[in-house]
């Protein structure tokens, strides 16, 4: 997509937005966050946060981007000349870069596993376990940094060449395939002996596990999974024509994400309980459980390989949106600077991400506010940066726009419009402030 092209088809925009949204958030992060934070309680809060807070903000970002028809900073500048709203765009730029710095670390882990899956070496032959293999991979400083670099390289190559339309077309095949894979795996997982314990863990809430921090983490996940709060969707919607139904697109993206997250959970948790693993083992959860589930499937090794390829695609469609956001602010509509800037920004992000990559091995004893470097960057971006950005975006769309403007943009039934208005003006800002306050105490 060149700088000021428009999406030619409805499905093109939907795929780009869904591509950015569906990624590691749903497939890698959601299961381990749910697993470490009370299962069903977290899941319930997550779904509530999506509908009450994150989805209205997603629609607001679509609105701001389409009206702005430019990168996030310029969009705010032209719509609010002489006012400091454009700083929200810069906040998004910094947070996007930081997210990509650790997102690429996990992207690197996927490449590492993909390489092993390609030679059918995910199953350790020396009698060690899947958990030990994961530890071995993420502790190895050379492997993690090289894999992270390779992942960023892939992202840069796509963003600088502008071959995203190809990726969008590929997404049309990849996403449904991913769905089918998950469905098959869900069936396999659910039919393991003892699987129901996992289903209970996901759907029967134990409210004694409810805390302010769980709520803050669920909110962070709701933003992360929809790519909301850091102006990415403003950037994407700036390529949008007037005829698009932004409300409907937003709802579809949200539903798709919830669906994939729950499917991922339904693969992971029944297997966790049936095969005797622990649900709260953190970022390694899917890397340990998935190979164990595939082991129970005929031709599992081959399917595991295909699965990692699909997962890599889903991850790349998200990482290019992160880099695209930063590059688009840096170059504006200047196409000539695009290639050089993509490389420059990408390399910078790679360097910033190295401490995160090493934080599971050689830097594991370095902590920031009691968290590992990786977790600290994750927490700062997800639980502080994104909610803060979302708060400002709610205020901008809710109060800075006149109701005449937002009504015309949303172009939906009066009921849906006023529902959105109440959510964006009152529910979302107040909830973000309260959750912030209780979660950070
Ligand atoms: N939504 C992506 C995921 O769930 O994997 C991650 C992400 C992409 C977050 C883009 C934020 C973003 F701006």
Short mmCIF file of C-alpha atoms and ligand atoms in Angstrom, two decimals:
data_model
loop_
_atom_site.label_atom_id
_atom_site.label_comp_id
_atom_site.label_asym_id
_atom_site.label_seq_id
_atom_site.Cartn_x
_atom_site.Cartn_y
_atom_site.Cartn_z
CA UNK A 1 0.00 0.00 0.00
CA UNK A 2 1.62 3.30 -0.97
CA UNK A 3 1.30 6.34 1.20
CA UNK A 4 -2.04 7.73 0.19
CA UNK A 5 -3.70 4.90 -1.65
CA UNK A 6 -7.01 3.73 -0.38
CA UNK A 7 -8.11 0.22 0.37
CA UNK A 8 -9.79 -0.82 -2.83
CA UNK A 9 -12.15 -3.29 -1.27
CA UNK A 10 -14.07 -3.58 1.95
CA UNK A 11 -12.45 -6.88 2.66
CA UNK A 12 -8.98 -5.35 2.17
CA UNK A 13 -9.40 -3.02 5.11
CA UNK A 14 -11.07 -5.62 7.25
CA UNK A 15 -8.20 -8.00 6.60
CA UNK A 16 -5.56 -5.41 7.39
CA UNK A 17 -7.28 -4.45 10.63
CA UNK A 18 -7.91 -8.07 11.56
CA UNK A 19 -4.35 -8.94 10.52
CA UNK A 20 -2.97 -6.35 12.90
CA UNK A 21 -5.30 -7.47 15.67
CA UNK A 22 -5.09 -11.26 15.41
CA UNK A 23 -1.62 -12.36 16.37
CA UNK A 24 0.41 -13.37 19.36
CA UNK A 25 -2.06 -11.54 21.59
CA UNK A 26 -4.80 -14.09 21.05
CA UNK A 27 -2.71 -17.19 20.50
CA UNK A 28 0.29 -16.80 22.79
CA UNK A 29 -0.52 -14.12 25.34
CA UNK A 30 -4.18 -14.74 26.10
CA UNK A 31 -3.71 -18.37 27.24
CA UNK A 32 -0.78 -17.61 29.49
CA UNK A 33 -2.35 -14.47 30.98
CA UNK A 34 -5.55 -16.40 31.67
CA UNK A 35 -3.52 -19.31 33.03
CA UNK A 36 -1.59 -17.11 35.45
CA UNK A 37 -4.49 -14.91 36.55
CA UNK A 38 -7.35 -17.09 37.65
CA UNK A 39 -8.62 -18.55 34.36
CA UNK A 40 -12.30 -17.84 34.00
CA UNK A 41 -12.25 -14.62 36.07
CA UNK A 42 -9.64 -13.16 33.77
CA UNK A 43 -11.50 -14.35 30.67
CA UNK A 44 -14.76 -12.81 31.79
CA UNK A 45 -13.15 -9.49 32.63
CA UNK A 46 -11.29 -9.56 29.33
CA UNK A 47 -14.50 -9.98 27.33
CA UNK A 48 -16.23 -7.25 29.33
CA UNK A 49 -13.28 -4.90 28.79
CA UNK A 50 -13.40 -5.55 25.05
CA UNK A 51 -17.06 -4.65 24.63
CA UNK A 52 -17.26 -1.79 27.11
CA UNK A 53 -13.90 -0.14 26.57
CA UNK A 54 -11.64 -1.44 23.85
CA UNK A 55 -14.17 -1.84 21.00
CA UNK A 56 -15.60 1.69 21.38
CA UNK A 57 -12.04 3.04 21.30
CA UNK A 58 -11.28 0.95 18.20
CA UNK A 59 -14.24 2.54 16.45
CA UNK A 60 -13.06 5.98 17.62
CA UNK A 61 -9.63 5.32 16.09
CA UNK A 62 -11.25 4.34 12.80
CA UNK A 63 -13.16 7.62 12.90
CA UNK A 64 -10.14 9.79 13.63
CA UNK A 65 -8.05 8.08 10.96
CA UNK A 66 -10.65 8.28 8.23
CA UNK A 67 -11.32 11.94 8.91
CA UNK A 68 -7.60 12.67 9.10
CA UNK A 69 -6.51 10.81 5.93
CA UNK A 70 -2.90 10.98 7.13
CA UNK A 71 -0.53 9.43 9.65
CA UNK A 72 -1.62 9.64 13.29
CA UNK A 73 0.28 12.79 14.24
CA UNK A 74 -0.81 14.72 11.14
CA UNK A 75 -4.39 13.47 11.56
CA UNK A 76 -4.56 15.04 15.02
CA UNK A 77 -2.77 18.19 13.85
CA UNK A 78 -5.14 18.89 10.98
CA UNK A 79 -8.23 18.13 13.00
CA UNK A 80 -7.14 20.06 16.09
CA UNK A 81 -4.79 22.76 14.81
CA UNK A 82 -2.70 24.50 17.42
CA UNK A 83 -3.78 22.07 20.15
CA UNK A 84 -1.62 19.44 21.85
CA UNK A 85 -3.74 16.43 20.73
CA UNK A 86 -1.06 15.42 18.24
CA UNK A 87 1.04 14.32 21.21
CA UNK A 88 -1.29 11.30 21.40
CA UNK A 89 0.12 10.30 18.01
CA UNK A 90 3.67 10.58 19.28
CA UNK A 91 2.77 8.58 22.38
CA UNK A 92 1.45 5.87 20.04
CA UNK A 93 4.65 5.98 18.07
CA UNK A 94 6.86 5.43 21.11
CA UNK A 95 4.64 2.69 22.54
CA UNK A 96 4.43 0.93 19.15
CA UNK A 97 8.21 0.87 18.92
CA UNK A 98 8.48 -0.52 22.44
CA UNK A 99 5.84 -3.17 21.77
CA UNK A 100 7.64 -4.28 18.63
CA UNK A 101 10.87 -4.49 20.63
CA UNK A 102 9.49 -7.38 22.71
CA UNK A 103 6.96 -8.68 20.17
CA UNK A 104 9.93 -9.46 17.93
CA UNK A 105 11.50 -11.49 20.72
CA UNK A 106 8.50 -13.82 20.71
CA UNK A 107 8.47 -13.69 16.89
CA UNK A 108 12.06 -14.95 17.17
CA UNK A 109 11.00 -17.84 19.41
CA UNK A 110 8.49 -18.83 16.72
CA UNK A 111 11.26 -18.82 14.11
CA UNK A 112 13.40 -20.96 16.42
CA UNK A 113 10.58 -23.46 16.83
CA UNK A 114 9.80 -23.32 13.13
CA UNK A 115 13.39 -24.24 12.31
CA UNK A 116 13.23 -27.16 14.72
CA UNK A 117 9.81 -28.25 13.46
CA UNK A 118 11.18 -28.25 9.90
CA UNK A 119 13.68 -30.96 10.84
CA UNK A 120 11.21 -32.65 13.19
CA UNK A 121 13.37 -31.78 16.19
CA UNK A 122 10.81 -30.22 18.51
CA UNK A 123 10.49 -33.44 20.43
CA UNK A 124 13.67 -33.74 22.47
CA UNK A 125 15.46 -37.03 21.83
CA UNK A 126 17.63 -36.91 24.94
CA UNK A 127 14.71 -37.60 27.28
CA UNK A 128 14.28 -33.97 28.29
CA UNK A 129 10.82 -32.40 28.38
CA UNK A 130 9.11 -29.77 26.20
CA UNK A 131 9.45 -27.32 29.08
CA UNK A 132 13.20 -27.93 29.20
CA UNK A 133 13.44 -27.41 25.47
CA UNK A 134 11.66 -24.06 25.77
CA UNK A 135 14.00 -22.95 28.54
CA UNK A 136 16.97 -24.02 26.45
CA UNK A 137 15.76 -21.97 23.49
CA UNK A 138 15.00 -18.76 25.35
CA UNK A 139 18.14 -18.91 27.50
CA UNK A 140 20.54 -19.16 24.60
CA UNK A 141 21.74 -15.57 24.03
CA UNK A 142 23.00 -16.08 20.50
CA UNK A 143 19.94 -17.93 19.28
CA UNK A 144 17.38 -15.50 20.75
CA UNK A 145 19.10 -12.37 19.48
CA UNK A 146 19.67 -13.84 16.02
CA UNK A 147 16.09 -15.06 15.80
CA UNK A 148 14.76 -11.73 16.99
CA UNK A 149 16.92 -10.00 14.37
CA UNK A 150 15.64 -12.34 11.67
CA UNK A 151 12.06 -11.62 12.65
CA UNK A 152 12.61 -7.83 12.54
CA UNK A 153 14.36 -8.26 9.20
CA UNK A 154 11.28 -9.97 7.75
CA UNK A 155 9.11 -7.17 9.10
CA UNK A 156 11.36 -4.45 7.65
CA UNK A 157 11.50 -6.14 4.25
CA UNK A 158 7.72 -6.16 4.01
CA UNK A 159 7.17 -2.62 5.27
CA UNK A 160 9.85 -1.01 3.13
CA UNK A 161 8.81 -2.77 -0.04
CA UNK A 162 5.15 -2.09 0.53
CA UNK A 163 4.13 -5.63 -0.39
CA UNK A 164 1.45 -5.58 2.22
CA UNK A 165 -1.27 -6.10 -0.33
CA UNK A 166 0.28 -9.49 -1.00
CA UNK A 167 0.19 -10.22 2.70
CA UNK A 168 -3.43 -9.16 2.83
CA UNK A 169 -4.26 -11.58 0.07
CA UNK A 170 -2.35 -14.31 1.85
CA UNK A 171 -4.30 -13.53 5.02
CA UNK A 172 -7.46 -14.55 3.22
CA UNK A 173 -6.10 -18.07 3.15
CA UNK A 174 -4.06 -18.06 6.33
CA UNK A 175 -6.77 -16.90 8.71
CA UNK A 176 -9.35 -19.53 7.74
CA UNK A 177 -6.63 -22.19 7.82
CA UNK A 178 -5.66 -21.13 11.30
CA UNK A 179 -9.30 -21.41 12.34
CA UNK A 180 -9.55 -24.94 10.94
CA UNK A 181 -6.35 -25.99 12.64
CA UNK A 182 -7.58 -24.70 15.92
CA UNK A 183 -10.92 -26.46 15.55
CA UNK A 184 -9.20 -29.79 14.94
CA UNK A 185 -6.91 -29.21 17.91
CA UNK A 186 -9.81 -28.23 20.14
CA UNK A 187 -11.49 -31.54 19.36
CA UNK A 188 -8.26 -33.41 20.11
CA UNK A 189 -7.71 -31.52 23.33
CA UNK A 190 -11.27 -31.87 24.56
CA UNK A 191 -11.30 -35.61 24.02
CA UNK A 192 -8.21 -36.21 26.15
CA UNK A 193 -8.94 -37.88 29.43
CA UNK A 194 -9.37 -35.32 32.19
CA UNK A 195 -9.96 -32.48 29.74
CA UNK A 196 -13.07 -31.19 31.47
CA UNK A 197 -11.00 -29.81 34.31
CA UNK A 198 -9.54 -27.35 31.79
CA UNK A 199 -12.98 -26.35 30.54
CA UNK A 200 -14.03 -25.69 34.12
CA UNK A 201 -10.90 -23.62 34.65
CA UNK A 202 -11.94 -21.45 31.69
CA UNK A 203 -15.64 -21.05 32.31
CA UNK A 204 -16.52 -21.55 35.98
CA UNK A 205 -15.43 -18.39 37.78
CA UNK A 206 -13.79 -18.48 41.17
CA UNK A 207 -14.37 -14.90 42.30
CA UNK A 208 -11.95 -15.21 45.17
CA UNK A 209 -9.27 -14.78 42.50
CA UNK A 210 -10.58 -11.35 41.52
CA UNK A 211 -8.12 -8.50 42.19
CA UNK A 212 -7.53 -4.97 40.92
CA UNK A 213 -4.41 -6.20 39.21
CA UNK A 214 -6.32 -8.92 37.36
CA UNK A 215 -8.68 -6.25 36.11
CA UNK A 216 -5.80 -4.05 34.95
CA UNK A 217 -4.19 -7.01 33.18
CA UNK A 218 -7.49 -7.95 31.53
CA UNK A 219 -7.88 -4.38 30.32
CA UNK A 220 -4.33 -4.36 28.98
CA UNK A 221 -5.02 -7.61 27.14
CA UNK A 222 -8.26 -6.18 25.69
CA UNK A 223 -6.27 -3.27 24.25
CA UNK A 224 -3.34 -5.36 23.11
CA UNK A 225 -5.42 -7.91 21.29
CA UNK A 226 -7.36 -5.27 19.31
CA UNK A 227 -4.20 -3.17 18.68
CA UNK A 228 -5.97 -0.23 20.31
CA UNK A 229 -4.76 2.88 22.12
CA UNK A 230 -1.58 3.58 20.18
CA UNK A 231 -3.07 5.04 17.00
CA UNK A 232 -2.29 2.02 14.81
CA UNK A 233 -5.89 1.78 13.74
CA UNK A 234 -5.85 5.54 13.05
CA UNK A 235 -3.00 4.89 10.66
CA UNK A 236 -4.82 2.05 8.92
CA UNK A 237 -8.15 3.87 8.75
CA UNK A 238 -6.46 6.84 7.12
CA UNK A 239 -6.42 4.74 3.96
CA UNK A 240 -10.16 4.34 4.16
CA UNK A 241 -12.87 5.74 1.92
CA UNK A 242 -16.13 7.19 3.15
CA UNK A 243 -18.33 4.26 2.30
CA UNK A 244 -16.91 1.90 4.90
CA UNK A 245 -19.10 0.87 7.84
CA UNK A 246 -16.60 1.40 10.63
CA UNK A 247 -18.90 0.21 13.41
CA UNK A 248 -19.50 -3.13 11.72
CA UNK A 249 -15.84 -3.60 10.93
CA UNK A 250 -14.93 -2.89 14.55
CA UNK A 251 -17.43 -5.43 15.84
CA UNK A 252 -16.19 -8.06 13.41
CA UNK A 253 -12.57 -7.54 14.41
CA UNK A 254 -13.49 -7.77 18.10
CA UNK A 255 -15.57 -10.93 17.67
CA UNK A 256 -12.89 -12.59 15.58
CA UNK A 257 -10.33 -11.91 18.26
CA UNK A 258 -12.45 -13.18 21.11
CA UNK A 259 -13.25 -16.27 19.09
CA UNK A 260 -9.60 -17.07 18.33
CA UNK A 261 -8.58 -16.35 21.93
CA UNK A 262 -11.21 -18.73 23.29
CA UNK A 263 -10.27 -21.38 20.73
CA UNK A 264 -6.63 -21.05 21.75
CA UNK A 265 -7.71 -21.45 25.37
CA UNK A 266 -9.79 -24.51 24.48
CA UNK A 267 -6.74 -26.12 22.90
CA UNK A 268 -4.40 -25.25 25.73
CA UNK A 269 -6.27 -25.66 29.02
CA UNK A 270 -7.93 -29.05 28.55
CA UNK A 271 -4.50 -30.35 27.49
CA UNK A 272 -2.79 -28.64 30.44
CA UNK A 273 -4.98 -30.49 32.91
CA UNK A 274 -5.24 -33.75 31.00
CA UNK A 275 -1.49 -34.06 30.46
CA UNK A 276 -0.53 -32.92 33.95
CA UNK A 277 1.02 -29.49 33.23
CA UNK A 278 0.62 -26.29 35.24
CA UNK A 279 -1.58 -23.49 33.82
CA UNK A 280 0.50 -20.67 35.33
CA UNK A 281 3.87 -21.32 33.74
CA UNK A 282 3.95 -17.97 31.93
CA UNK A 283 5.16 -17.07 28.43
CA UNK A 284 6.25 -20.63 27.63
CA UNK A 285 2.74 -22.05 27.96
CA UNK A 286 1.81 -22.49 24.28
CA UNK A 287 5.34 -23.46 23.29
CA UNK A 288 5.22 -26.31 25.78
CA UNK A 289 1.60 -27.41 25.45
CA UNK A 290 1.09 -27.22 21.68
CA UNK A 291 3.84 -29.70 20.79
CA UNK A 292 2.45 -31.98 23.50
CA UNK A 293 -1.03 -31.82 21.93
CA UNK A 294 0.30 -32.35 18.41
CA UNK A 295 2.08 -35.42 19.70
CA UNK A 296 -1.39 -36.92 20.24
CA UNK A 297 -2.39 -36.36 16.58
CA UNK A 298 -1.44 -38.57 13.61
CA UNK A 299 1.28 -36.87 11.51
CA UNK A 300 1.65 -34.47 14.44
CA UNK A 301 5.20 -33.44 13.49
CA UNK A 302 4.10 -32.29 10.06
CA UNK A 303 1.07 -30.47 11.38
CA UNK A 304 3.17 -28.77 14.01
CA UNK A 305 5.36 -27.40 11.23
CA UNK A 306 2.36 -26.10 9.29
CA UNK A 307 0.99 -24.62 12.45
CA UNK A 308 4.14 -22.64 13.19
CA UNK A 309 4.12 -21.32 9.62
CA UNK A 310 0.54 -20.10 10.07
CA UNK A 311 1.40 -18.61 13.44
CA UNK A 312 4.37 -16.82 11.91
CA UNK A 313 2.08 -15.25 9.31
CA UNK A 314 -0.43 -14.12 11.92
CA UNK A 315 2.45 -12.63 13.90
CA UNK A 316 3.98 -10.81 10.93
CA UNK A 317 0.68 -9.18 9.96
CA UNK A 318 0.71 -7.68 13.45
CA UNK A 319 4.37 -6.69 13.53
CA UNK A 320 4.16 -4.87 10.19
CA UNK A 321 1.35 -2.73 11.61
CA UNK A 322 3.60 -1.77 14.52
CA UNK A 323 6.50 -0.80 12.28
CA UNK A 324 4.19 0.86 9.75
CA UNK A 325 2.80 3.13 12.46
CA UNK A 326 6.25 4.37 13.46
CA UNK A 327 7.49 4.72 9.88
CA UNK A 328 4.35 6.52 8.70
CA UNK A 329 4.73 9.18 11.40
CA UNK A 330 8.42 9.55 10.65
CA UNK A 331 8.09 9.95 6.87
CA UNK A 332 4.58 11.38 6.43
CA UNK A 333 3.72 11.24 2.75
CA UNK A 334 7.34 11.35 1.61
CA UNK A 335 7.73 8.07 -0.26
CA UNK A 336 11.41 8.57 -0.96
CA UNK A 337 12.33 8.45 2.70
CA UNK A 338 10.27 5.34 3.31
CA UNK A 339 12.86 2.67 2.58
CA UNK A 340 15.70 4.24 4.52
CA UNK A 341 13.46 5.07 7.46
CA UNK A 342 12.04 1.54 7.62
CA UNK A 343 15.57 0.17 7.98
CA UNK A 344 16.66 2.81 10.45
CA UNK A 345 13.64 2.45 12.70
CA UNK A 346 13.66 -1.34 12.42
CA UNK A 347 17.33 -1.59 13.42
CA UNK A 348 16.79 0.80 16.31
CA UNK A 349 13.89 -1.28 17.59
CA UNK A 350 16.00 -4.41 17.26
CA UNK A 351 18.68 -2.86 19.46
CA UNK A 352 16.14 -1.67 22.03
CA UNK A 353 14.71 -5.19 22.11
CA UNK A 354 17.99 -7.01 22.80
CA UNK A 355 17.78 -6.62 26.62
CA UNK A 356 14.24 -8.08 26.49
CA UNK A 357 15.50 -10.99 24.41
CA UNK A 358 18.26 -11.67 26.91
CA UNK A 359 16.08 -11.25 29.97
CA UNK A 360 15.26 -14.96 30.13
CA UNK A 361 18.92 -15.94 30.12
CA UNK A 362 22.02 -13.87 30.77
CA UNK A 363 20.05 -10.85 32.03
CA UNK A 364 17.54 -12.84 34.07
CA UNK A 365 18.64 -11.34 37.38
CA UNK A 366 18.17 -7.76 36.18
CA UNK A 367 14.78 -6.48 37.30
CA UNK A 368 12.85 -3.24 36.95
CA UNK A 369 10.28 -2.69 39.72
CA UNK A 370 10.44 -6.38 40.51
CA UNK A 371 9.82 -7.46 36.92
CA UNK A 372 12.19 -8.96 34.36
CA UNK A 373 13.14 -6.54 31.56
CA UNK A 374 10.80 -8.32 29.14
CA UNK A 375 7.89 -8.16 31.60
CA UNK A 376 8.63 -4.55 32.48
CA UNK A 377 8.47 -3.40 28.84
CA UNK A 378 5.33 -5.49 28.38
CA UNK A 379 3.71 -3.94 31.48
CA UNK A 380 4.74 -0.40 30.61
CA UNK A 381 3.33 -0.61 27.09
CA UNK A 382 0.28 -2.75 27.69
CA UNK A 383 -0.90 -1.63 31.05
CA UNK A 384 0.19 1.98 31.07
CA UNK A 385 0.86 3.23 27.52
CA UNK A 386 -2.11 1.67 25.76
CA UNK A 387 -4.75 2.62 28.39
CA UNK A 388 -3.37 6.15 28.53
CA UNK A 389 -3.53 6.51 24.75
CA UNK A 390 -7.02 5.00 24.75
CA UNK A 391 -8.14 7.50 27.38
CA UNK A 392 -7.07 10.45 25.23
CA UNK A 393 -8.58 8.92 22.10
CA UNK A 394 -11.92 8.45 23.93
CA UNK A 395 -11.88 12.07 25.04
CA UNK A 396 -11.03 13.29 21.56
CA UNK A 397 -13.74 11.32 19.76
CA UNK A 398 -16.26 11.74 22.58
CA UNK A 399 -15.89 15.43 23.37
CA UNK A 400 -13.73 17.16 20.79
CA UNK A 401 -15.89 15.94 17.93
CA UNK A 402 -19.36 17.40 17.85
CA UNK A 403 -22.11 14.79 17.95
CA UNK A 404 -23.02 15.87 14.43
CA UNK A 405 -19.59 14.80 13.21
CA UNK A 406 -19.43 11.49 15.05
CA UNK A 407 -23.00 10.61 14.13
CA UNK A 408 -22.28 11.14 10.44
CA UNK A 409 -19.06 9.13 10.69
CA UNK A 410 -20.63 6.18 12.43
CA UNK A 411 -23.67 6.29 10.17
CA UNK A 412 -25.65 3.67 12.06
CA UNK A 413 -28.98 3.33 13.89
CA UNK A 414 -29.68 5.92 16.63
CA UNK A 415 -29.58 3.15 19.26
CA UNK A 416 -26.13 1.96 18.25
CA UNK A 417 -24.85 5.51 17.96
CA UNK A 418 -25.98 6.56 21.43
CA UNK A 419 -24.70 3.32 22.89
CA UNK A 420 -21.28 4.09 21.43
CA UNK A 421 -21.50 7.70 22.61
CA UNK A 422 -22.23 6.72 26.22
CA UNK A 423 -19.43 4.17 26.17
CA UNK A 424 -16.85 6.53 24.67
CA UNK A 425 -17.84 9.60 26.72
CA UNK A 426 -18.50 8.07 30.10
CA UNK A 427 -17.89 4.35 30.53
CA UNK A 428 -14.53 4.05 28.80
CA UNK A 429 -12.73 7.09 30.34
CA UNK A 430 -14.06 6.48 33.84
CA UNK A 431 -13.32 2.76 33.71
CA UNK A 432 -9.79 3.36 32.47
CA UNK A 433 -9.10 5.85 35.26
CA UNK A 434 -10.55 3.60 37.98
CA UNK A 435 -8.80 0.48 36.73
CA UNK A 436 -5.55 2.39 36.49
CA UNK A 437 -5.92 3.62 40.02
CA UNK A 438 -6.82 0.28 41.58
CA UNK A 439 -4.47 -1.79 39.46
CA UNK A 440 -1.39 0.33 40.06
CA UNK A 441 -1.85 0.76 43.79
N1 LIG B 1 -2.88 -7.10 18.36
C1 LIG B 1 -1.63 -7.79 18.17
C2 LIG B 1 -1.73 -9.15 18.77
O1 LIG B 1 -2.70 -9.40 19.48
O2 LIG B 1 -0.85 -9.96 18.57
C3 LIG B 1 -0.48 -7.09 18.79
C4 LIG B 1 -0.44 -5.66 18.50
C5 LIG B 1 -0.32 -5.23 17.19
C6 LIG B 1 -0.61 -4.78 19.51
C7 LIG B 1 -0.37 -3.91 16.92
C8 LIG B 1 -0.64 -3.46 19.27
C9 LIG B 1 -0.55 -3.06 17.99
F1 LIG B 1 -0.62 -1.79 17.75
#
